[in-house]
Short mmCIF file of C-alpha atoms and ligand atoms in Angstrom, two decimals:
data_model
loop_
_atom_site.label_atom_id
_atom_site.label_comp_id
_atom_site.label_asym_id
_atom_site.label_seq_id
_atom_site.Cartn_x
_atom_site.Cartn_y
_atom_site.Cartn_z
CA UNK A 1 12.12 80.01 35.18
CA UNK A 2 15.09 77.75 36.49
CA UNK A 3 17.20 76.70 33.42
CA UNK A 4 17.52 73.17 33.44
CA UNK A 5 21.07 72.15 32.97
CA UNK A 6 21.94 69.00 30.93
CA UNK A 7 24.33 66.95 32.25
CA UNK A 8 26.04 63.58 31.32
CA UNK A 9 24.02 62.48 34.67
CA UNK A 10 20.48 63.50 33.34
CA UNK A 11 20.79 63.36 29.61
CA UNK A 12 18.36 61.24 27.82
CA UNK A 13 19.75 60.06 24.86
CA UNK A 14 17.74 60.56 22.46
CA UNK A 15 16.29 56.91 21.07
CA UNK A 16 18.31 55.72 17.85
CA UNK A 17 15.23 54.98 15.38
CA UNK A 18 14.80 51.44 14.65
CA UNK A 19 14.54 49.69 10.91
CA UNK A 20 13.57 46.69 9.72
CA UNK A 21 13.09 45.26 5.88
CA UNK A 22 13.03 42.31 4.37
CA UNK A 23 13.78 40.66 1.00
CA UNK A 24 12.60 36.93 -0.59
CA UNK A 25 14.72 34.62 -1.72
CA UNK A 26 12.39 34.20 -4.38
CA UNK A 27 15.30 34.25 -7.45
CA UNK A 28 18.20 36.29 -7.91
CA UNK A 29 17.87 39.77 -6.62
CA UNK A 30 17.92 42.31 -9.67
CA UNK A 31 19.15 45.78 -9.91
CA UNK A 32 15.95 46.69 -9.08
CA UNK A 33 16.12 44.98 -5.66
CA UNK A 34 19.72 46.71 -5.33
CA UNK A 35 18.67 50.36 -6.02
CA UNK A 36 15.25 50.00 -4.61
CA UNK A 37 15.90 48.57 -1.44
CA UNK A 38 19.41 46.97 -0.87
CA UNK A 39 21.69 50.19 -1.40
CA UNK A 40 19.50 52.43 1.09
CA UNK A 41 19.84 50.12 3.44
CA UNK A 42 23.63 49.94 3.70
CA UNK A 43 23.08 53.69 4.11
CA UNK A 44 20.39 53.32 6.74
CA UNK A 45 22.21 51.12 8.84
CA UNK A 46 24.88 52.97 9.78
CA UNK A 47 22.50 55.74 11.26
CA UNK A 48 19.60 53.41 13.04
CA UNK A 49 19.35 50.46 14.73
CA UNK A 50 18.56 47.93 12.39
CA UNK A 51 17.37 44.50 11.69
CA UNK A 52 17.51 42.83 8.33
CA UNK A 53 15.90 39.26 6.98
CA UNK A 54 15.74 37.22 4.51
CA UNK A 55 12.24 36.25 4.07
CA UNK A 56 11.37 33.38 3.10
CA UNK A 57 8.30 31.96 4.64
CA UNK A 58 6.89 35.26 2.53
CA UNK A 59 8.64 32.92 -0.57
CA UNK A 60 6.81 29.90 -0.15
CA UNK A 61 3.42 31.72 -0.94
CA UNK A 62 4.75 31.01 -4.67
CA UNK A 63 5.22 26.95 -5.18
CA UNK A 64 9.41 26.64 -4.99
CA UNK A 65 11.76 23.61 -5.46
CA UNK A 66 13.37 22.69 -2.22
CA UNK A 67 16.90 22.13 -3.50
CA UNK A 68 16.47 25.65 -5.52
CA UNK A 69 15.27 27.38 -2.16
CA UNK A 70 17.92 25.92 -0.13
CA UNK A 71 20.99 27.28 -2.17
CA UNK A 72 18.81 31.03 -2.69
CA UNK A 73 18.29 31.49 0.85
CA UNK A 74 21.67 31.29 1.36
CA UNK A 75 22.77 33.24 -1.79
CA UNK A 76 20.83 36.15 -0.65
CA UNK A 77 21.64 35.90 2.90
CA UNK A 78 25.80 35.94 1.32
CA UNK A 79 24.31 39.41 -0.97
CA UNK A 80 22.92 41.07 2.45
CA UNK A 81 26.89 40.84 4.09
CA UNK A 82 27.98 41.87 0.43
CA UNK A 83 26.34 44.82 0.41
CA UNK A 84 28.22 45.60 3.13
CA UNK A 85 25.74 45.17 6.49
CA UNK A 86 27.80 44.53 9.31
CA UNK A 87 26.52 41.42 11.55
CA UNK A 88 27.59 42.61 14.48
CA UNK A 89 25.78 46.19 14.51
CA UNK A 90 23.45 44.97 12.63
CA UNK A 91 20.58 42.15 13.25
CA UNK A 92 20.90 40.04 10.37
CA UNK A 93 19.12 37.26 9.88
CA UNK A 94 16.59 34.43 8.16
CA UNK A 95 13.05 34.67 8.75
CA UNK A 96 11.94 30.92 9.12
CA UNK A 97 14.93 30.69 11.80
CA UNK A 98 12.86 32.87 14.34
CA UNK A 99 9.82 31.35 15.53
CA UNK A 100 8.23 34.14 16.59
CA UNK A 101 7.09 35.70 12.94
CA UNK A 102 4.81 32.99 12.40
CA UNK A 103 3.60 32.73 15.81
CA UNK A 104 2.57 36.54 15.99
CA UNK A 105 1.30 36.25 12.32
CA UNK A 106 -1.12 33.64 13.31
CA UNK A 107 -2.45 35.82 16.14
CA UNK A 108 -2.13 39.34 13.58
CA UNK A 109 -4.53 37.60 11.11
CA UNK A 110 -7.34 37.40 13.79
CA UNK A 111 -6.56 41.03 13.75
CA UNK A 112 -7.36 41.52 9.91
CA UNK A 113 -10.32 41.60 7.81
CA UNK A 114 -10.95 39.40 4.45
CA UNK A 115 -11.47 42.40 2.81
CA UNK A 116 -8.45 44.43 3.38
CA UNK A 117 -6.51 41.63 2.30
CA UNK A 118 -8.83 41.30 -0.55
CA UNK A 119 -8.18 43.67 -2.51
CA UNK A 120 -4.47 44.25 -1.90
CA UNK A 121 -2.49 44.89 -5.40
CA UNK A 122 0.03 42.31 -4.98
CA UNK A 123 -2.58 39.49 -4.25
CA UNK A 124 -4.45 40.46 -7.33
CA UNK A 125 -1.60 40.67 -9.37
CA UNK A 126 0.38 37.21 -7.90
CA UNK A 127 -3.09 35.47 -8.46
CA UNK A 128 -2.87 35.97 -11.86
CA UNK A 129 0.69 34.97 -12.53
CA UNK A 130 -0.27 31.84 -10.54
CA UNK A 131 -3.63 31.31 -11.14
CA UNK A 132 -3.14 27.60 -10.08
CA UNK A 133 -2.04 28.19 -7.07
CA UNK A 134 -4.17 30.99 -5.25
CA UNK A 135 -3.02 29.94 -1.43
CA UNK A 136 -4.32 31.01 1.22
CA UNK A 137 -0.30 32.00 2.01
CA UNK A 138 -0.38 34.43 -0.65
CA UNK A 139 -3.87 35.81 0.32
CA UNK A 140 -2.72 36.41 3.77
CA UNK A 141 0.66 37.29 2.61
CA UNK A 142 0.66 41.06 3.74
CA UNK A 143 -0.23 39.84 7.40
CA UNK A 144 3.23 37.96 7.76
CA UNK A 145 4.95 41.01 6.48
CA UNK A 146 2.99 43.14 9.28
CA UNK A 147 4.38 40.91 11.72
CA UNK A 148 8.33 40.75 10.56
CA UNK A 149 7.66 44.88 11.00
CA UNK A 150 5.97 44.71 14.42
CA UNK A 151 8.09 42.45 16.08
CA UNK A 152 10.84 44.54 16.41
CA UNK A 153 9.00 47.83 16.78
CA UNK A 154 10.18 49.25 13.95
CA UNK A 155 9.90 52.97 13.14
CA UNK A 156 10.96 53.06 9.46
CA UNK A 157 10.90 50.56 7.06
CA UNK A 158 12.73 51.30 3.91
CA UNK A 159 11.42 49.39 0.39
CA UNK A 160 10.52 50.00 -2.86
CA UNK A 161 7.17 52.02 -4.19
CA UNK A 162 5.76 48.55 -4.79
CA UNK A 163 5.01 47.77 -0.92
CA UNK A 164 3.64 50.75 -0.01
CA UNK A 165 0.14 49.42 0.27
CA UNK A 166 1.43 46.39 2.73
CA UNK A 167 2.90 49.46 4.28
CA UNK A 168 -0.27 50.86 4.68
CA UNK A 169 -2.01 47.76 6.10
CA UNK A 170 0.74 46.77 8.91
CA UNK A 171 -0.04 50.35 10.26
CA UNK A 172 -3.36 49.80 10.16
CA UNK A 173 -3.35 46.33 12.14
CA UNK A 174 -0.56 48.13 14.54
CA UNK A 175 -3.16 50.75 15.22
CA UNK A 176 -5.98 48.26 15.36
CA UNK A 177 -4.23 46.47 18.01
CA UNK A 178 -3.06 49.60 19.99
CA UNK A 179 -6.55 50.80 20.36
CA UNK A 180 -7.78 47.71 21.50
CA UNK A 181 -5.17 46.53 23.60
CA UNK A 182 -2.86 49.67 24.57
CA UNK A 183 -0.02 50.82 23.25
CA UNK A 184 1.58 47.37 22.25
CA UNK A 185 3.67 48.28 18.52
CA UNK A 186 5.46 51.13 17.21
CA UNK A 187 3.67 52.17 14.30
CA UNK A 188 5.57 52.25 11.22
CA UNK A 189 6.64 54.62 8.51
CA UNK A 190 7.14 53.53 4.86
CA UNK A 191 10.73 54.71 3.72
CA UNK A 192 11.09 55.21 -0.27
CA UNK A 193 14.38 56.29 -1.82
CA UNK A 194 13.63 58.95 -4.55
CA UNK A 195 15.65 56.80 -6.78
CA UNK A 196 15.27 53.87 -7.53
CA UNK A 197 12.01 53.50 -6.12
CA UNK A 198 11.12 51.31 -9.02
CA UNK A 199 12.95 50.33 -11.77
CA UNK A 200 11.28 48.89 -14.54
CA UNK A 201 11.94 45.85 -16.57
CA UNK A 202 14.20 46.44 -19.13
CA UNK A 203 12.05 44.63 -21.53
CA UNK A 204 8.44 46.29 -20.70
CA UNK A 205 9.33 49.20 -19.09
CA UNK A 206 5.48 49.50 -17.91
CA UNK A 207 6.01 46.89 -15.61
CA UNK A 208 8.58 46.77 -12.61
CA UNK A 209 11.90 44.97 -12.85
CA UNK A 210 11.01 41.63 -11.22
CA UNK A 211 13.33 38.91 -9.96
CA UNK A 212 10.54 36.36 -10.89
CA UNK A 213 10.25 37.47 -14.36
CA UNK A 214 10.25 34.71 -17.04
CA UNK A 215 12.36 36.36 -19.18
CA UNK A 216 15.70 37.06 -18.17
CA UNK A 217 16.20 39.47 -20.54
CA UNK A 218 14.17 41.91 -18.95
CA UNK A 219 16.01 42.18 -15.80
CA UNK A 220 20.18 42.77 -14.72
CA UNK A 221 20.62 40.51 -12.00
CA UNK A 222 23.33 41.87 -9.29
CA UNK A 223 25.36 38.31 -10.23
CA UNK A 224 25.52 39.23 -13.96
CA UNK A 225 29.11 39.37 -15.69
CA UNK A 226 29.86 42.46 -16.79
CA UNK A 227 29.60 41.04 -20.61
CA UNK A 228 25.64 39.92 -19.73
CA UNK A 229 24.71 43.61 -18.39
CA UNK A 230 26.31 45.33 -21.25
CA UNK A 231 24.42 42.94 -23.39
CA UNK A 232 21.23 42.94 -21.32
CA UNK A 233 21.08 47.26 -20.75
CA UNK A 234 21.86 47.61 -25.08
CA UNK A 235 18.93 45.69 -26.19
CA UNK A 236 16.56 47.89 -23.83
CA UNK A 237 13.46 48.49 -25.12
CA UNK A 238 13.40 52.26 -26.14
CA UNK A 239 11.86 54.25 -28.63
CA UNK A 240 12.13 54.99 -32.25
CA UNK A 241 12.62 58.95 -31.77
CA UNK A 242 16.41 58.77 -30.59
CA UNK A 243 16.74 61.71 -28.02
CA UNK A 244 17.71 61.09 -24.91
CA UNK A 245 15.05 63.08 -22.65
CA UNK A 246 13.03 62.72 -19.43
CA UNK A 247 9.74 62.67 -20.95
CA UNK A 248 6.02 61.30 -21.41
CA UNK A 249 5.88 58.47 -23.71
CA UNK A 250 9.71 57.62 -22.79
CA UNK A 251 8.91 54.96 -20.65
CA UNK A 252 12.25 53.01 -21.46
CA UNK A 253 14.53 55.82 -21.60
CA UNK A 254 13.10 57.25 -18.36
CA UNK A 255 14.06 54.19 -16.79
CA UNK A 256 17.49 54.01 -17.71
CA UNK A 257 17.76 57.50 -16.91
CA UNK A 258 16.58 56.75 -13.88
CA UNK A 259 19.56 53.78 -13.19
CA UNK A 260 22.58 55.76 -14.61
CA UNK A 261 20.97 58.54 -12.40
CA UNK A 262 21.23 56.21 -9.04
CA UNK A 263 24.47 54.79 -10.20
CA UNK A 264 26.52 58.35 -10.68
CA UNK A 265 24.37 60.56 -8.58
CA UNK A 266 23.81 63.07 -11.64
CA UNK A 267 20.39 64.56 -12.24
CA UNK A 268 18.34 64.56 -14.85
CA UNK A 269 19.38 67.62 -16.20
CA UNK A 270 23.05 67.01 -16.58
CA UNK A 271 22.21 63.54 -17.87
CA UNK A 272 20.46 65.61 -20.77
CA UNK A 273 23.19 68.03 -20.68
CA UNK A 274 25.55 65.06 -21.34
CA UNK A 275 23.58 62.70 -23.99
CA UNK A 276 22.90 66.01 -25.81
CA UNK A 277 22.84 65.58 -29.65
CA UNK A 278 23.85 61.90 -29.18
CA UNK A 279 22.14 58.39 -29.64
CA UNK A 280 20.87 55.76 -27.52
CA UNK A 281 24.22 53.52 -28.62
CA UNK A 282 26.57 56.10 -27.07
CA UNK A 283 23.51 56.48 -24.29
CA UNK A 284 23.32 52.34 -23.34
CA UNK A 285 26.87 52.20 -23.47
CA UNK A 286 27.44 54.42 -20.36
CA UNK A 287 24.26 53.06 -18.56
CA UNK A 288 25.67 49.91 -19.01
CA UNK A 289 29.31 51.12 -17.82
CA UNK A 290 27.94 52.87 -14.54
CA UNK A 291 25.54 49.45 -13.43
CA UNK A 292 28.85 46.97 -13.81
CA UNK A 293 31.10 49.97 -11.43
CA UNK A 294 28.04 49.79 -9.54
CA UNK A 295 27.26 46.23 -8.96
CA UNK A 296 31.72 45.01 -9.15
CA UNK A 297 32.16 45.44 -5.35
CA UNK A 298 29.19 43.59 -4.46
CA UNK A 299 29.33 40.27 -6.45
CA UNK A 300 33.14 40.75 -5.65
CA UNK A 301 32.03 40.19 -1.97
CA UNK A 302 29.31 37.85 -2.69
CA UNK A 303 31.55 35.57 -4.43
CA UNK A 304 34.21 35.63 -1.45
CA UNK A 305 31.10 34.93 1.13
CA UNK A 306 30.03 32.07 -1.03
CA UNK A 307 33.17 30.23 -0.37
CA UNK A 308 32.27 29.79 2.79
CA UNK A 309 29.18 28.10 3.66
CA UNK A 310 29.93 27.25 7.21
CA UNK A 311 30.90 30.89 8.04
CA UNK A 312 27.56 32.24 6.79
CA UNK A 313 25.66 29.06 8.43
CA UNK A 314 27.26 31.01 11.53
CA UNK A 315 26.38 34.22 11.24
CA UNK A 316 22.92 33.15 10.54
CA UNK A 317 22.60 31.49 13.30
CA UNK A 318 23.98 34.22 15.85
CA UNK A 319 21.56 36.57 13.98
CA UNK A 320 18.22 34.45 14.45
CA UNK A 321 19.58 33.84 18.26
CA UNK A 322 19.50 38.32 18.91
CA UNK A 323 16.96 38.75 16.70
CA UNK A 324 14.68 35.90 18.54
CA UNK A 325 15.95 38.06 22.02
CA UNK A 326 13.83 41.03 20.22
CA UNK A 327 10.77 39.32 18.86
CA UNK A 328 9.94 37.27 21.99
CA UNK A 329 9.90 40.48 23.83
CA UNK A 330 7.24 41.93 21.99
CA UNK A 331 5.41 38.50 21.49
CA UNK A 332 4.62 37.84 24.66
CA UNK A 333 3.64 41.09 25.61
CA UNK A 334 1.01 40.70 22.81
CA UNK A 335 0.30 37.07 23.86
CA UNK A 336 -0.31 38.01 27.68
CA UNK A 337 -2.57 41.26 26.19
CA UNK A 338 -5.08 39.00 24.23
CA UNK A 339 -4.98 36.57 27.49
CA UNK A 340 -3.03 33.45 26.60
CA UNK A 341 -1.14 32.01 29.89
CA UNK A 342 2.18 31.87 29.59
CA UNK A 343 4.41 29.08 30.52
P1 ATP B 1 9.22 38.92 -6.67
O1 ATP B 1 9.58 39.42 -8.02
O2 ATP B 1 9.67 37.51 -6.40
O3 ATP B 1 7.80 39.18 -6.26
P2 ATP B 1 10.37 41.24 -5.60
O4 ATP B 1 11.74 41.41 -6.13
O5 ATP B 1 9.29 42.06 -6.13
O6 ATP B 1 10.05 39.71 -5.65
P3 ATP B 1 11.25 41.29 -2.84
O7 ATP B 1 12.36 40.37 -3.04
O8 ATP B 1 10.48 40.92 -1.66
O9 ATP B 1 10.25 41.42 -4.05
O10 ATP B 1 11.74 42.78 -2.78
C1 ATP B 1 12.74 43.24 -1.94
C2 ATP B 1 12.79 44.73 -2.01
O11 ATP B 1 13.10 45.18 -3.33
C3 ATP B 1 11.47 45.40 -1.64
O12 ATP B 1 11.74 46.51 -0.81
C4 ATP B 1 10.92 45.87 -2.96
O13 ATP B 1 10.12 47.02 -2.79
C5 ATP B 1 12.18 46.20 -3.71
N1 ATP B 1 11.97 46.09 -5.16
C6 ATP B 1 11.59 44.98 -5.83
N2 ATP B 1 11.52 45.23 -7.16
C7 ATP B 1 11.85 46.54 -7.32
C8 ATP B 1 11.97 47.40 -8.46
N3 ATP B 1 11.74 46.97 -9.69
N4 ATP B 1 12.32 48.67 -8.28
C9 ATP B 1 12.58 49.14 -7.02
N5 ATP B 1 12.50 48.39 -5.90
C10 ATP B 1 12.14 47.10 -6.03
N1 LTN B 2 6.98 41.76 0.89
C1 LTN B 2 8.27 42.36 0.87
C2 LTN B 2 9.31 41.53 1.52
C3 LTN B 2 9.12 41.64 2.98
C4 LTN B 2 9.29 42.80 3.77
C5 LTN B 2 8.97 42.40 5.09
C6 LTN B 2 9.70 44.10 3.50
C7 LTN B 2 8.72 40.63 3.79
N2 LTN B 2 8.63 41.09 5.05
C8 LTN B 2 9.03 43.31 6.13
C9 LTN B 2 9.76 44.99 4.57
C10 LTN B 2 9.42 44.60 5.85
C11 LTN B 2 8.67 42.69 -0.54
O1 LTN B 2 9.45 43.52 -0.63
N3 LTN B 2 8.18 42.06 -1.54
#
C-alpha cells in the first residue's frame, strides 16, 4: 500500500478542543469556586480554545439587589482576568451581553421535558432555600446553562462535582436535537478536577462550600485578608479525636486535607506523613498558610483590575462582540433547522 506522506500542504491540523464554563455573580466567589473550577481553568486555557462567562442571567433565578448585582458582575468579571485568563486568546465575557443565550434557551426549552427538569438536584435543593420564590427561572435553570454550552460547541466543560447532573441534561437535549434535526451541537463532556471537586463548608463540612451561604464563617472567600482566612480555616469544624487522617467520620479534616492538598500539590499520604503525632492547631495553621500563598496573587491582581472600571467595561465589551461572532453561528443554524425565516 502507497504510504501517504504528510506534508505541510496536506496536514490537517488536528482540531484544538473547545471549552466553555461559566460562573454567577451570585456573591463573592469562595475557595471552593477557586479550586473547583477557577484554577483548572487557567490551566485549561492555555491548551484549548476557550470561552469563559460570567453568568448572570443564571443569577437572577435567585431575587438580587440591582446595585449589589451591578458592582458583582463586575467584581467577578475583574477575578476571571485575575486568575490570569488572557482576553485576547481567550473569549471572555458576560452572559446577558450576548443575545444569543437567551434566544437559543427559549427555543432549547421546547426541547426539554417538565420532568427532567423536575427532578434536577439543584432545583430541589434552591427551592428550599427560597421557598418564596420558586421561579419558573430557577425551574428551567439547567436549560440556560445547556445553551451557554451549546452555543459555542463546546467539547469539555470543566466545573465542580456539583453540576454534573446539568452536565448530564445539556447532553441529553444536544442529542435530542441532533437526532431530530442532524448533527447541529457538539456534545459535551463534563470535566472534574480530582481536587477540589468540592470543597465543603468549613462550618458543615456535609454540605459544599457555597458563595450564597448565610454564614460567612463557613466559607474563605478569594477577597479575604490573610488575617480573616487564618481566622476563618482555625475555627473549622473538626472532630474531638485529634489525628490528622483521611478517614470515615472525618468529614472536616478530610476537607481541609483536601485544600492544603490542592494548594501544595502533596498527597494524602505525605500530608499524614507530615501532621504525624501532631494536632489540629499545628494542622490549621499550615492549611491556613498554604490558602493565603494560594489566593495572594489573585486578589493582588483583582485589586489592580478593580482600579480600573473603564478598562474592564472594555474588555467586556470586545469579549461579548467575538463571543456573539460564535453564538450567532450556531443560532441560526438551529433557527433555520426548526424552520424560522431568517431576516
Ligand atoms: P451559589 O452558591 O450561588 O449557588 P455556586 O458557587 O454553587 O453558587 P457557581 O458560581 O455557578 O455556583 O459555580 C461556579 C463553579 O464553581 C462551578 O463550576 C461549580 O461547580 C464550582 N463550585 C461551586 N462550589 C464549589 C465547591 N464547594 N467545591 C468545588 N467546586 C465548586
Ligand atoms: N450553573 C453553573 C454556572 C453555569 C455554567 C454554565 C457552568 C452557567 N452556565 C455553562 C458551565 C457551563 C454553576 O456552576 N452553578
Amino acid at each position: 500500500m502507497e504510504e501517504k506522506i504528510i506534508t505541510a500542504e496536506n496536514a490537517q491540523p488536528e482540531k484544538r478542543k473547545k471549552i466553555l464554563s461559566c460562573i454567577q455573580p451570585s456573591g463573592i466567589p469562595t475557595l471552593g469556586n477557586y479550586l473547583g473550577a477557577l484554577k483548572n481553568w487557567k490551566l485549561l486555557s492555555d491548551e484549548f480554545d476557550s470561552a469563559f462567562a460570567v453568568a448572570d442571567l443564571h443569577a437572577i433565578t435567585v431575587r438580587q439587589d440591582p446595585q449589589k448585582l451591578r458592582k458583582q458582575i463586575m467584581e467577578v468579571f475583574a477575578l476571571l482576568l485575575a486568575i490570569g485568563l488572557d482576553p485576547e486568546k481567550n473569549i471572555v465575557f458576560i452572559q446577558s451581553q450576548v443575545p444569543a443565550h437567551a434566544q437559543l434557551a427559549w427555543i432549547l426549552n421546547c426541547y426539554t421535558q417538565f420532568g427532567e427538569m423536575a427532578r434536577m438536584t439543584q432545583f430541589k435543593d434552591k427551592s428550599q432555600s427560597h421557598a418564596d420564590n420558586i421561579n419558573v427561572g430557577l425551574f428551567s435553570y439547567p436549560v440556560l446553562m445547556a445553551a451557554d454550552i451549546l452555543l459555542y460547541q463546546a467539547d469539555l466543560v470543566p466545573v465542580g462535582a456539583d453540576q454534573k447532573q446539568h452536565l448530564e441534561i445539556a447532553r441529553d437535549i444536544a442529542n435530542r436535537f441532533n437526532g431530530i434535526y442532524g448533527k447541529t451541537f457538539t456534545i459535551p463532556d463534563p470535566y472534574i478536577g480530582k481536587q477540589g471537586a468540592r470543597v465543603m463548608s468549613l462550618q458543615d463540612p456535609t454540605k459544599k462550600m457555597s458563595k450564597s451561604d448565610p454564614n460567612p464563617k463557613s466559607y474563605v472567600s478569594v477577597f479575604d485578608t490573610p488575617e480573616t482566612i487564618m481566622k476563618k480555616i482555625r475555627s473549622a469544624v473538626t472532630d474531638s479525636e485529634g489525628g490528622v487522617y483521611y478517614g470515615d467520620g472525618k468529614d472536616g479534616v478530610n476537607n481541609l486535607m483536601g485544600i492544603y492538598s490542592c494548594c501544595t500539590n502533596l498527597s494524602y499520604e505525605q500530608i499524614e506523613r507530615e501532621f504525624a503525632g501532631k494536632g489540629y492547631g499545628d494542622f490549621k495553621n499550615a492549611v491556613g498558610e498554604a490558602v493565603v500563598e494560594e489566593l495572594r496573587p489573585v486578589r493582588e491582581r483583582y485589586e489592580m483590575y478593580m482600579k480600573d472600571q473603564a478598562y474592564l467595561k472594555e474588555v467586556a465589551a470586545k469579549g461579548a462582540a467575538t463571543a456573539s461572532r460564535v453564538a450567532d453561528r450556531t443560532l441560526s443554524k438551529v433557527m433555520k433547522k426548526c424552520g424560522f425565516v431568517l431576516p
